[in-house]
GROMACS .gro file of N, CA and C in nm:
model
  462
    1UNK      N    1   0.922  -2.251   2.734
    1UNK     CA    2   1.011  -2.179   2.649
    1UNK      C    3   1.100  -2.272   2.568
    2UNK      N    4   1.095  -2.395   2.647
    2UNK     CA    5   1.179  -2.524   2.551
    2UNK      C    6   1.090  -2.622   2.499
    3UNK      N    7   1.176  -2.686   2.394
    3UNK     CA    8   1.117  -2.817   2.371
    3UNK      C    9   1.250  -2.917   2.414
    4UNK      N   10   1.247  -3.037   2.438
    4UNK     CA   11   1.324  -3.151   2.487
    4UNK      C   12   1.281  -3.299   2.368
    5UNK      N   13   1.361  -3.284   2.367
    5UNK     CA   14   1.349  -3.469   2.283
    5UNK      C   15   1.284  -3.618   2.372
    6UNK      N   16   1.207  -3.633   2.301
    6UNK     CA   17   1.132  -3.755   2.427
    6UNK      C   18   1.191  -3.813   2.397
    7UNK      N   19   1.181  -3.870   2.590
    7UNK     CA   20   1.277  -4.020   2.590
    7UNK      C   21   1.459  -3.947   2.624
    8UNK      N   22   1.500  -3.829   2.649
    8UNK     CA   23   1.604  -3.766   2.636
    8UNK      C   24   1.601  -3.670   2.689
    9UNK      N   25   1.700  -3.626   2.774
    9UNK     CA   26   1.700  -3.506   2.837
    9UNK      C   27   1.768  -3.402   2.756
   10UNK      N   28   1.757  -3.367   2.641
   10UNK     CA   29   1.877  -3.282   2.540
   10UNK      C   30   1.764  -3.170   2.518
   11UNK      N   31   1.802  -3.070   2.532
   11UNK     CA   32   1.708  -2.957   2.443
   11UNK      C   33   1.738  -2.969   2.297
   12UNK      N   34   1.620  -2.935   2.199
   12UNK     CA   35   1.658  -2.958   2.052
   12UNK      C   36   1.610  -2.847   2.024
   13UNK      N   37   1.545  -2.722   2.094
   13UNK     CA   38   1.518  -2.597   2.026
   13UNK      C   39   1.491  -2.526   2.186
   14UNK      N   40   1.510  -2.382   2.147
   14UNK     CA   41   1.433  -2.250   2.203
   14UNK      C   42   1.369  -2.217   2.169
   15UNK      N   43   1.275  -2.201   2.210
   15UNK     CA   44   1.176  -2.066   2.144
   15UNK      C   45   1.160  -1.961   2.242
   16UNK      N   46   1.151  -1.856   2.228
   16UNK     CA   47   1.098  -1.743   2.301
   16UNK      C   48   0.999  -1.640   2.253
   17UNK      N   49   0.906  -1.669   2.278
   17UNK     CA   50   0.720  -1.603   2.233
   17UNK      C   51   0.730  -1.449   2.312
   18UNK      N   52   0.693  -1.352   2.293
   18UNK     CA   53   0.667  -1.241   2.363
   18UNK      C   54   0.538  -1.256   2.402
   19UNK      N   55   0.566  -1.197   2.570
   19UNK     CA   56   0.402  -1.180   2.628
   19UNK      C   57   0.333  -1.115   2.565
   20UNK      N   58   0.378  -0.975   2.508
   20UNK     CA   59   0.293  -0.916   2.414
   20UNK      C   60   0.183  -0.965   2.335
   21UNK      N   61   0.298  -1.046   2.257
   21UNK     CA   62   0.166  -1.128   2.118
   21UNK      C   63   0.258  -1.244   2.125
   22UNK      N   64   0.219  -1.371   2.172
   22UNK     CA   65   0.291  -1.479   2.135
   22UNK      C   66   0.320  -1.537   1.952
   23UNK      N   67   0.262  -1.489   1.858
   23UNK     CA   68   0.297  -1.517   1.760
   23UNK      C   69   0.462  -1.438   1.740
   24UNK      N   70   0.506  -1.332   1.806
   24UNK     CA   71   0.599  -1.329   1.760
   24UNK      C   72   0.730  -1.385   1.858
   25UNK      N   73   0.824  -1.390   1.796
   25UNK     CA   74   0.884  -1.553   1.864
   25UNK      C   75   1.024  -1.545   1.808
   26UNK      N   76   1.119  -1.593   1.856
   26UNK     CA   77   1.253  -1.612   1.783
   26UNK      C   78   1.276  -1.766   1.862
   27UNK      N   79   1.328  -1.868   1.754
   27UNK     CA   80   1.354  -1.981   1.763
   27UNK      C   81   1.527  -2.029   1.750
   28UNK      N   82   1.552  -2.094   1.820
   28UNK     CA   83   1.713  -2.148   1.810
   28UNK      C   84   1.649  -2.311   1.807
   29UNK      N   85   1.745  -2.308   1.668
   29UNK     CA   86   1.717  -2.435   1.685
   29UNK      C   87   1.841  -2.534   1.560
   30UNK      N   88   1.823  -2.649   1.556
   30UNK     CA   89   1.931  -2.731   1.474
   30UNK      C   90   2.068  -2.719   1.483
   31UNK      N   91   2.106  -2.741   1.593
   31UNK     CA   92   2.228  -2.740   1.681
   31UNK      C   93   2.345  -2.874   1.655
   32UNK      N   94   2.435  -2.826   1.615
   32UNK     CA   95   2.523  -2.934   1.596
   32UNK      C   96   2.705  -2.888   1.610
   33UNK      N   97   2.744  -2.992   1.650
   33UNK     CA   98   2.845  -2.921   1.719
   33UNK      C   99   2.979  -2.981   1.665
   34UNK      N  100   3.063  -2.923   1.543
   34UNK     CA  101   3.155  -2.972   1.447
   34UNK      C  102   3.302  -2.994   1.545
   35UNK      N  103   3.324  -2.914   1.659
   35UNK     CA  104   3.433  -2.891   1.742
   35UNK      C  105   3.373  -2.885   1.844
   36UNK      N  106   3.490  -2.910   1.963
   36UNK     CA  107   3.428  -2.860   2.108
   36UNK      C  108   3.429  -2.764   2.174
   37UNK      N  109   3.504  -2.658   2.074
   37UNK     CA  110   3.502  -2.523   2.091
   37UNK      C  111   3.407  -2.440   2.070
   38UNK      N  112   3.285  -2.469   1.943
   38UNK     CA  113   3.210  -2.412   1.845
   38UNK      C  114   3.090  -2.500   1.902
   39UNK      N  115   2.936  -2.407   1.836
   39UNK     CA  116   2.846  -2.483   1.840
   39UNK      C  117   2.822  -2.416   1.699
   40UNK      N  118   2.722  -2.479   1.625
   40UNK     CA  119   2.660  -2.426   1.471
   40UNK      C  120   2.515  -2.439   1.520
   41UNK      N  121   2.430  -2.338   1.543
   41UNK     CA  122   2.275  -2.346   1.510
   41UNK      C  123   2.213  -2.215   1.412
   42UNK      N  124   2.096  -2.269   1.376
   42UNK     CA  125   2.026  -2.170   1.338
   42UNK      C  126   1.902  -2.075   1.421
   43UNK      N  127   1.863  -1.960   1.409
   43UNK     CA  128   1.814  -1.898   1.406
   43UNK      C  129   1.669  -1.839   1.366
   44UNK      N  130   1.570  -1.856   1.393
   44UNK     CA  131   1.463  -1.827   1.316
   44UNK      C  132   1.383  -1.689   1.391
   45UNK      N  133   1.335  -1.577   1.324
   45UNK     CA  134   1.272  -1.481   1.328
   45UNK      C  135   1.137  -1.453   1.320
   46UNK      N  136   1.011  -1.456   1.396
   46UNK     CA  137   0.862  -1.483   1.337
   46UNK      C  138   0.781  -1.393   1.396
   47UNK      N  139   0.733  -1.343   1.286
   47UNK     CA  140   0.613  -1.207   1.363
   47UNK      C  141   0.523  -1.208   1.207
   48UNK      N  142   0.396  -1.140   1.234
   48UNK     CA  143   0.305  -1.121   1.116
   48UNK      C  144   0.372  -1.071   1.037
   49UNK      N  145   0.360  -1.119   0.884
   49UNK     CA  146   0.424  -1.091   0.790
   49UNK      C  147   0.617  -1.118   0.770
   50UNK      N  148   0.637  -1.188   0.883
   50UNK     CA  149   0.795  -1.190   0.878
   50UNK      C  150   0.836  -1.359   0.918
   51UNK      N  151   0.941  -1.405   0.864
   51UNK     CA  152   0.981  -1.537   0.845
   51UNK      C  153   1.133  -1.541   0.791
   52UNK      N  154   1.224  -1.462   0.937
   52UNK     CA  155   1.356  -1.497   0.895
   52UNK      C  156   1.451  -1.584   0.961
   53UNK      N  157   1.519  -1.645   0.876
   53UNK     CA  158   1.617  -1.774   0.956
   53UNK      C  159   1.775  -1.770   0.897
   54UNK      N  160   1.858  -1.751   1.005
   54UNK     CA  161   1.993  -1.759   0.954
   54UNK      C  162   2.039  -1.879   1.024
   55UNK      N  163   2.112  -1.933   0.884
   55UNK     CA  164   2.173  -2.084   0.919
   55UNK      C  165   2.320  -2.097   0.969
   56UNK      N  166   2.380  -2.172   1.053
   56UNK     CA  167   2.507  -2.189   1.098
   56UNK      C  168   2.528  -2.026   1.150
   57UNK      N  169   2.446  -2.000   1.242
   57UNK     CA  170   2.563  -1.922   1.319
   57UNK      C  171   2.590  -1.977   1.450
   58UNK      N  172   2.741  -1.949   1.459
   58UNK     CA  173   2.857  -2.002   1.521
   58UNK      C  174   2.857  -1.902   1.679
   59UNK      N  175   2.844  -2.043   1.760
   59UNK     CA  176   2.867  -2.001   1.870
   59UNK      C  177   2.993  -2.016   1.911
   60UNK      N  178   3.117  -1.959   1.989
   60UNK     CA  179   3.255  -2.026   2.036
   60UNK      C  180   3.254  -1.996   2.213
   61UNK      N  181   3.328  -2.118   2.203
   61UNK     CA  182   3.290  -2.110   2.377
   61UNK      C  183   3.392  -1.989   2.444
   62UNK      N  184   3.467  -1.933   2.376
   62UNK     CA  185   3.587  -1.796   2.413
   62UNK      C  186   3.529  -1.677   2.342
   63UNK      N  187   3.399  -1.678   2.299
   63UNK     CA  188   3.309  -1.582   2.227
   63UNK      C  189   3.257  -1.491   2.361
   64UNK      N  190   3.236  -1.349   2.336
   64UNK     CA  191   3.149  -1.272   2.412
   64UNK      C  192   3.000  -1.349   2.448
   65UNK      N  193   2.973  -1.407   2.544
   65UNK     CA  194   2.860  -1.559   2.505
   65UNK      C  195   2.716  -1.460   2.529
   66UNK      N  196   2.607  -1.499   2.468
   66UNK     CA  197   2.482  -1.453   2.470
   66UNK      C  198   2.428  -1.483   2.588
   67UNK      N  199   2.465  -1.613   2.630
   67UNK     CA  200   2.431  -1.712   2.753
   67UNK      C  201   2.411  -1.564   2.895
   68UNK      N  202   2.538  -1.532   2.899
   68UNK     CA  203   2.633  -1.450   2.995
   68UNK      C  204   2.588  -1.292   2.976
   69UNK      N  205   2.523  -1.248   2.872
   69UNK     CA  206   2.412  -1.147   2.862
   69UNK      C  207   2.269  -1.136   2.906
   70UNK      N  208   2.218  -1.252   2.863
   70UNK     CA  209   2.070  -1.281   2.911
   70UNK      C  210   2.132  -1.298   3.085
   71UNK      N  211   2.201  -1.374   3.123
   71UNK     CA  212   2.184  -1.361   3.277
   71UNK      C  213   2.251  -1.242   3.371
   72UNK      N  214   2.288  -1.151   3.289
   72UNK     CA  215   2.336  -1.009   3.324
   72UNK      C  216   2.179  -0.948   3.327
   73UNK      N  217   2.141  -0.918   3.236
   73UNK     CA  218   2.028  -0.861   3.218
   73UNK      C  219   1.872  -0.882   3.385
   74UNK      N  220   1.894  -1.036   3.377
   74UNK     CA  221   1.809  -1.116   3.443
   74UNK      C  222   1.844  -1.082   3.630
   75UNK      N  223   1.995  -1.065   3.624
   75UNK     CA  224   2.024  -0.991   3.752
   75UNK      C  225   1.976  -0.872   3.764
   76UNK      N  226   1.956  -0.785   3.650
   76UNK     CA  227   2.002  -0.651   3.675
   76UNK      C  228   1.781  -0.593   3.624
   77UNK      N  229   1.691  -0.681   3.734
   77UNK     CA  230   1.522  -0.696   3.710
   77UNK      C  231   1.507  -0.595   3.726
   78UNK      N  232   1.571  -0.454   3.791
   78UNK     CA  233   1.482  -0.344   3.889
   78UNK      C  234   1.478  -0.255   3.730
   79UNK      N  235   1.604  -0.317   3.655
   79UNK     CA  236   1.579  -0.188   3.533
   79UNK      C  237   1.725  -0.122   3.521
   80UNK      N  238   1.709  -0.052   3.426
   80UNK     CA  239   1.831   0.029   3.358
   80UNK      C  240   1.815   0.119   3.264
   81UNK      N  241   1.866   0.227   3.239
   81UNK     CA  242   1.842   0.349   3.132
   81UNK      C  243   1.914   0.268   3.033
   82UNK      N  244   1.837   0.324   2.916
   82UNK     CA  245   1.936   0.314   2.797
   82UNK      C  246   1.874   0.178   2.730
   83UNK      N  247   1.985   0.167   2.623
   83UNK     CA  248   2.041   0.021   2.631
   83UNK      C  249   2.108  -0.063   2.588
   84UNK      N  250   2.109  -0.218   2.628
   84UNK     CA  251   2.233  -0.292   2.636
   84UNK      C  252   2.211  -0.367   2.503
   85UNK      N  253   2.351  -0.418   2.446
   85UNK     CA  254   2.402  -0.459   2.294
   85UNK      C  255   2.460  -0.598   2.323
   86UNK      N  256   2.407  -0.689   2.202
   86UNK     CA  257   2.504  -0.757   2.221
   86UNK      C  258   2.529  -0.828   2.128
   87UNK      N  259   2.620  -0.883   2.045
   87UNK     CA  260   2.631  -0.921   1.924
   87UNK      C  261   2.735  -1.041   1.918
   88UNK      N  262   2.702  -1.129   1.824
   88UNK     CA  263   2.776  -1.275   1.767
   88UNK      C  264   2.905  -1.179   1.724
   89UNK      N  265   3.000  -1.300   1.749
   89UNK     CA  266   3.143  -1.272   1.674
   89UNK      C  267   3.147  -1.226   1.548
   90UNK      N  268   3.037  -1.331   1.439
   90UNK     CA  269   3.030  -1.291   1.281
   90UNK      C  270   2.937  -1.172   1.259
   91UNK      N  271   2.886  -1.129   1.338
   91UNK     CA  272   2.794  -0.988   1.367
   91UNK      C  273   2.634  -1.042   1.264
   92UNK      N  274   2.609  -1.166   1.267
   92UNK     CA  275   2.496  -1.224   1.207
   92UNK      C  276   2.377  -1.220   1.303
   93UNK      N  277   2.426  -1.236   1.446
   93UNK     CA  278   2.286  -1.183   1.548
   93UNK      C  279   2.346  -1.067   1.598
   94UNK      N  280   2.219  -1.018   1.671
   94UNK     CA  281   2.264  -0.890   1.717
   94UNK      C  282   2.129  -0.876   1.843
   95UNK      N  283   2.159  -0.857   1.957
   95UNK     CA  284   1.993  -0.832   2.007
   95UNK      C  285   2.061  -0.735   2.163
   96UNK      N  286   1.928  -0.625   2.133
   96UNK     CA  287   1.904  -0.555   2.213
   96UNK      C  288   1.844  -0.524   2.315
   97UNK      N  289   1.919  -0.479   2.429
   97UNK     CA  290   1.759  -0.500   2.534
   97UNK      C  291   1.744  -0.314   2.600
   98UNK      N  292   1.621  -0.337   2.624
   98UNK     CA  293   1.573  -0.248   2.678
   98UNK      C  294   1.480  -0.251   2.806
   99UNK      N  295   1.465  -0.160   2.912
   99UNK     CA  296   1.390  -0.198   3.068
   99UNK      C  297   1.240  -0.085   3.032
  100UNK      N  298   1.157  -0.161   3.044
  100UNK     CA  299   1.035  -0.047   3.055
  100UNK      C  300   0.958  -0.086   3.173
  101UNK      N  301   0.873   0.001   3.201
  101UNK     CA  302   0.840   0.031   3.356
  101UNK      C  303   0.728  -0.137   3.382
  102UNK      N  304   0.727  -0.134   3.511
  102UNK     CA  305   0.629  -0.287   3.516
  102UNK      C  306   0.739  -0.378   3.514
  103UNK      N  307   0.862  -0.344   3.497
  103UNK     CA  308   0.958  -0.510   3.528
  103UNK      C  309   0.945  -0.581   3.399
  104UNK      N  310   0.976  -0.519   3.276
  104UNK     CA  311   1.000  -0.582   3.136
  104UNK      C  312   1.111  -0.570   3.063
  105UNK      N  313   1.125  -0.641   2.991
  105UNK     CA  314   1.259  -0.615   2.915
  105UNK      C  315   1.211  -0.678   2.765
  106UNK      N  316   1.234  -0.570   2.657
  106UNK     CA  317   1.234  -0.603   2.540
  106UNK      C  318   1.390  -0.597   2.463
  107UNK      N  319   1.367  -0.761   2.379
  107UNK     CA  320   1.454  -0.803   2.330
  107UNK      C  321   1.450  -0.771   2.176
  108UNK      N  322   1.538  -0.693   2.147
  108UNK     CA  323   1.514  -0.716   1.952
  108UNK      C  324   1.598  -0.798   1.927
  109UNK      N  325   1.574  -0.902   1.857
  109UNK     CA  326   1.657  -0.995   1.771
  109UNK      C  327   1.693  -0.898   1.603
  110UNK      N  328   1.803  -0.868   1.610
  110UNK     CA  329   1.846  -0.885   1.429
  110UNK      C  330   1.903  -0.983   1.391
  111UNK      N  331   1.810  -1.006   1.266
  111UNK     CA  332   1.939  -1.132   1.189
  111UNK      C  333   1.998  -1.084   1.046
  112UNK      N  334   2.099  -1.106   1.059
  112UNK     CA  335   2.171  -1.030   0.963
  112UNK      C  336   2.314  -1.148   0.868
  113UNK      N  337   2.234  -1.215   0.828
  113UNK     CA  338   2.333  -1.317   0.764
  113UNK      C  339   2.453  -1.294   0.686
  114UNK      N  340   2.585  -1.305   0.696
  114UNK     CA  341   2.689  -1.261   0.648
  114UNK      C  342   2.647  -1.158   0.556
  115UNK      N  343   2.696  -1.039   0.622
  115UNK     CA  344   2.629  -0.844   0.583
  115UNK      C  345   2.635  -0.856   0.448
  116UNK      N  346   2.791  -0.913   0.397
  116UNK     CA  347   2.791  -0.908   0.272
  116UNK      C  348   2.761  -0.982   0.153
  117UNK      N  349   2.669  -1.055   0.222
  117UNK     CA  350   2.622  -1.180   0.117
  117UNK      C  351   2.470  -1.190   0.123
  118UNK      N  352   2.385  -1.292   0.027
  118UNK     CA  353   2.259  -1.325   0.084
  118UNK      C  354   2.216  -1.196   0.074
  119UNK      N  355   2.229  -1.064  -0.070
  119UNK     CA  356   2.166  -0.955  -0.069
  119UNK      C  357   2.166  -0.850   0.054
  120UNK      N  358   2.203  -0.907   0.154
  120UNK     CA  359   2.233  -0.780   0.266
  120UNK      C  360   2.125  -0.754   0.341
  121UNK      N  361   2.036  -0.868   0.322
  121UNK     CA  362   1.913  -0.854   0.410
  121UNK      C  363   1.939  -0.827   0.548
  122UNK      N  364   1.859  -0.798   0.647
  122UNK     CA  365   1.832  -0.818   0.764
  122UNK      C  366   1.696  -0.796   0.794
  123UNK      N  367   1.658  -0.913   0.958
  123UNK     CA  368   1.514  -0.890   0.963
  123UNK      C  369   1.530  -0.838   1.149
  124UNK      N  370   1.404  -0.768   1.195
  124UNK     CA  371   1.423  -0.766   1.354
  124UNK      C  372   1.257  -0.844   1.414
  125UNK      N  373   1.294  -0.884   1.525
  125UNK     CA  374   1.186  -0.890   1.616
  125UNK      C  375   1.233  -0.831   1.720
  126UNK      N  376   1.132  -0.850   1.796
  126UNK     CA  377   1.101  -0.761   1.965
  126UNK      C  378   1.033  -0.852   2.009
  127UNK      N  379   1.112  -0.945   2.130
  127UNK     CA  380   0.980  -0.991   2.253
  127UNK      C  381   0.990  -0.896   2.349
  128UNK      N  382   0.902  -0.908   2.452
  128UNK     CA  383   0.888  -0.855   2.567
  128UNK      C  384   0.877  -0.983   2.708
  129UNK      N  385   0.938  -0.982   2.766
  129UNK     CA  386   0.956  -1.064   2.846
  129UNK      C  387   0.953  -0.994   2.991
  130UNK      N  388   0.881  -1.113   3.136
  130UNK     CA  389   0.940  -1.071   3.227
  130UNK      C  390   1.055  -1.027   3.292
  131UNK      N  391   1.095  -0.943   3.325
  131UNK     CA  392   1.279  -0.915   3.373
  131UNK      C  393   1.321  -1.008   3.480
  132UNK      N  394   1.258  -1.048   3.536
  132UNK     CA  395   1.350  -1.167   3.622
  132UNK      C  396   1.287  -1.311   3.634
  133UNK      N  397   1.198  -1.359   3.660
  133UNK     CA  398   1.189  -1.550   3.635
  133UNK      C  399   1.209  -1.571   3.471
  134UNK      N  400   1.158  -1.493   3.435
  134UNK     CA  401   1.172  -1.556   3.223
  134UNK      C  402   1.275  -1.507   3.180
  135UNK      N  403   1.346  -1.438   3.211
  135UNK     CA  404   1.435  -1.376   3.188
  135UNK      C  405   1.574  -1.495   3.206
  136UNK      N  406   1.556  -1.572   3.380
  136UNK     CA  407   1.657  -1.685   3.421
  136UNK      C  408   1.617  -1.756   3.322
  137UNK      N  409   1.470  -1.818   3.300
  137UNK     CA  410   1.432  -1.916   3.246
  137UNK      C  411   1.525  -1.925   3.126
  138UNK      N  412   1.548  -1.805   3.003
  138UNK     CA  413   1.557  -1.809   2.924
  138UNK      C  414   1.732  -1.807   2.910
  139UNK      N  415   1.785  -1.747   2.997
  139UNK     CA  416   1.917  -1.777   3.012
  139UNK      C  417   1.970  -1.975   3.074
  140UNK      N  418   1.898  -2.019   3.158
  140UNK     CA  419   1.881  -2.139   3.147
  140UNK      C  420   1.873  -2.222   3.081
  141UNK      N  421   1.794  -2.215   2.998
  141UNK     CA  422   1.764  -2.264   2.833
  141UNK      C  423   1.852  -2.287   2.758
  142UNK      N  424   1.906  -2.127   2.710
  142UNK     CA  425   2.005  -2.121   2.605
  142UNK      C  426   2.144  -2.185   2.664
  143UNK      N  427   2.199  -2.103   2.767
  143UNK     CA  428   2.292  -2.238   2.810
  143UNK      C  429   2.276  -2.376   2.806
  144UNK      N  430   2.195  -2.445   2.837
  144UNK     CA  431   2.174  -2.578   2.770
  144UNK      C  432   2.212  -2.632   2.658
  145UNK      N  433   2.096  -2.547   2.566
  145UNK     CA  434   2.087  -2.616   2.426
  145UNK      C  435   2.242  -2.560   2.372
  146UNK      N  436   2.346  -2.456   2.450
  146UNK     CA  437   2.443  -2.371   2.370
  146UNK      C  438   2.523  -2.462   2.390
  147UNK      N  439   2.560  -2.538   2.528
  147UNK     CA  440   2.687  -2.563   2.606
  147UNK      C  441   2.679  -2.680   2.651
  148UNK      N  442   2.531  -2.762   2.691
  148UNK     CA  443   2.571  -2.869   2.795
  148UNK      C  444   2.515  -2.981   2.688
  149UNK      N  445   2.463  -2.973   2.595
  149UNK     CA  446   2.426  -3.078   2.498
  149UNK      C  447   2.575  -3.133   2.452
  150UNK      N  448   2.567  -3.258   2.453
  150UNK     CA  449   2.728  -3.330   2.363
  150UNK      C  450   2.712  -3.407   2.295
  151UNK      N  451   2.603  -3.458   2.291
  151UNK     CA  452   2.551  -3.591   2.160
  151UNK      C  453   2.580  -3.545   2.026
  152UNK      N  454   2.611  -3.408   2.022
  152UNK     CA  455   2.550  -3.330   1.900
  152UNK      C  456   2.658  -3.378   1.776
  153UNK      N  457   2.816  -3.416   1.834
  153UNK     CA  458   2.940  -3.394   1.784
  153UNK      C  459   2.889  -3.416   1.603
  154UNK      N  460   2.966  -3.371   1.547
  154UNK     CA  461   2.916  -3.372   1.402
  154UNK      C  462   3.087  -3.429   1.349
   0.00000   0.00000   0.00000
């Protein structure tokens, strides 16, 4: 689900492929970190026919953290009605999860680059992931590349 920099223990991207169809995929990646409060990465969106990427969105470490969602979710494997929200401070990501039967959880990614700019686009994907080992995995991950990387300082 990661890539790592050879020769370096730093994550330099996420990806997350759905079991479904691995072509579709949402990527974090180009991480750089202007404060030690903030992280800046981008975003990328990929499914047939779709190719969206929002640049600099801002992670803050006193932010509602994504990190701290994915491993809510990853506790909570047996399932849940409904479903759970969770959104960036600048409301530029947005991803949803949902429990379907078999121990899955689908993720929609929206990217929605400052609402009022950049034409007002937005794009979505959907992985489908296991609800509990890929699920840690992927909360593992993103904490990494979000929080424990420091080379990055810009």
């Amino acid at each position: 689900m990661s890539t790592h920099d050879v020769g370096r223990n730093e994550l330099t991207e996420v990806v997350v492929r759905s079991q479904d169809n691995p072509v579709v995929r949402v990527r974090f990646c180009d991480r750089w970190r202007p404060e030690e409060d903030c992280v800046h990465y981008a975003i990328e969106a990929c499914a047939p026919g779709l190719h969206a990427r929002v640049d600099e969105v801002v992670a803050w470490t006193w932010d509602a953290d994504l990190v701290t969602f994915l491993e809510e979710l990853a506790r909570d494997f047996r399932g849940w009605d409904g479903q759970r929200v969770w959104q960036n401070n600048d409301h530029d990501v947005t991803l949803r999860a949902v429990f379907r039967s078999g121990g899955h959880i689908g993720l929609t990614w929206t990217l929605r680059p400052w609402p009022t700019a950049a034409g007002g686009w937005e794009g979505s994907v959907t992985t489908w992931l296991e609800a509990g080992e890929q699920m840690s995995v992927l909360a593992a991950d993103l904490r990494h590349f979000l929080h424990e990387n420091r080379s990055d300082r810009g």
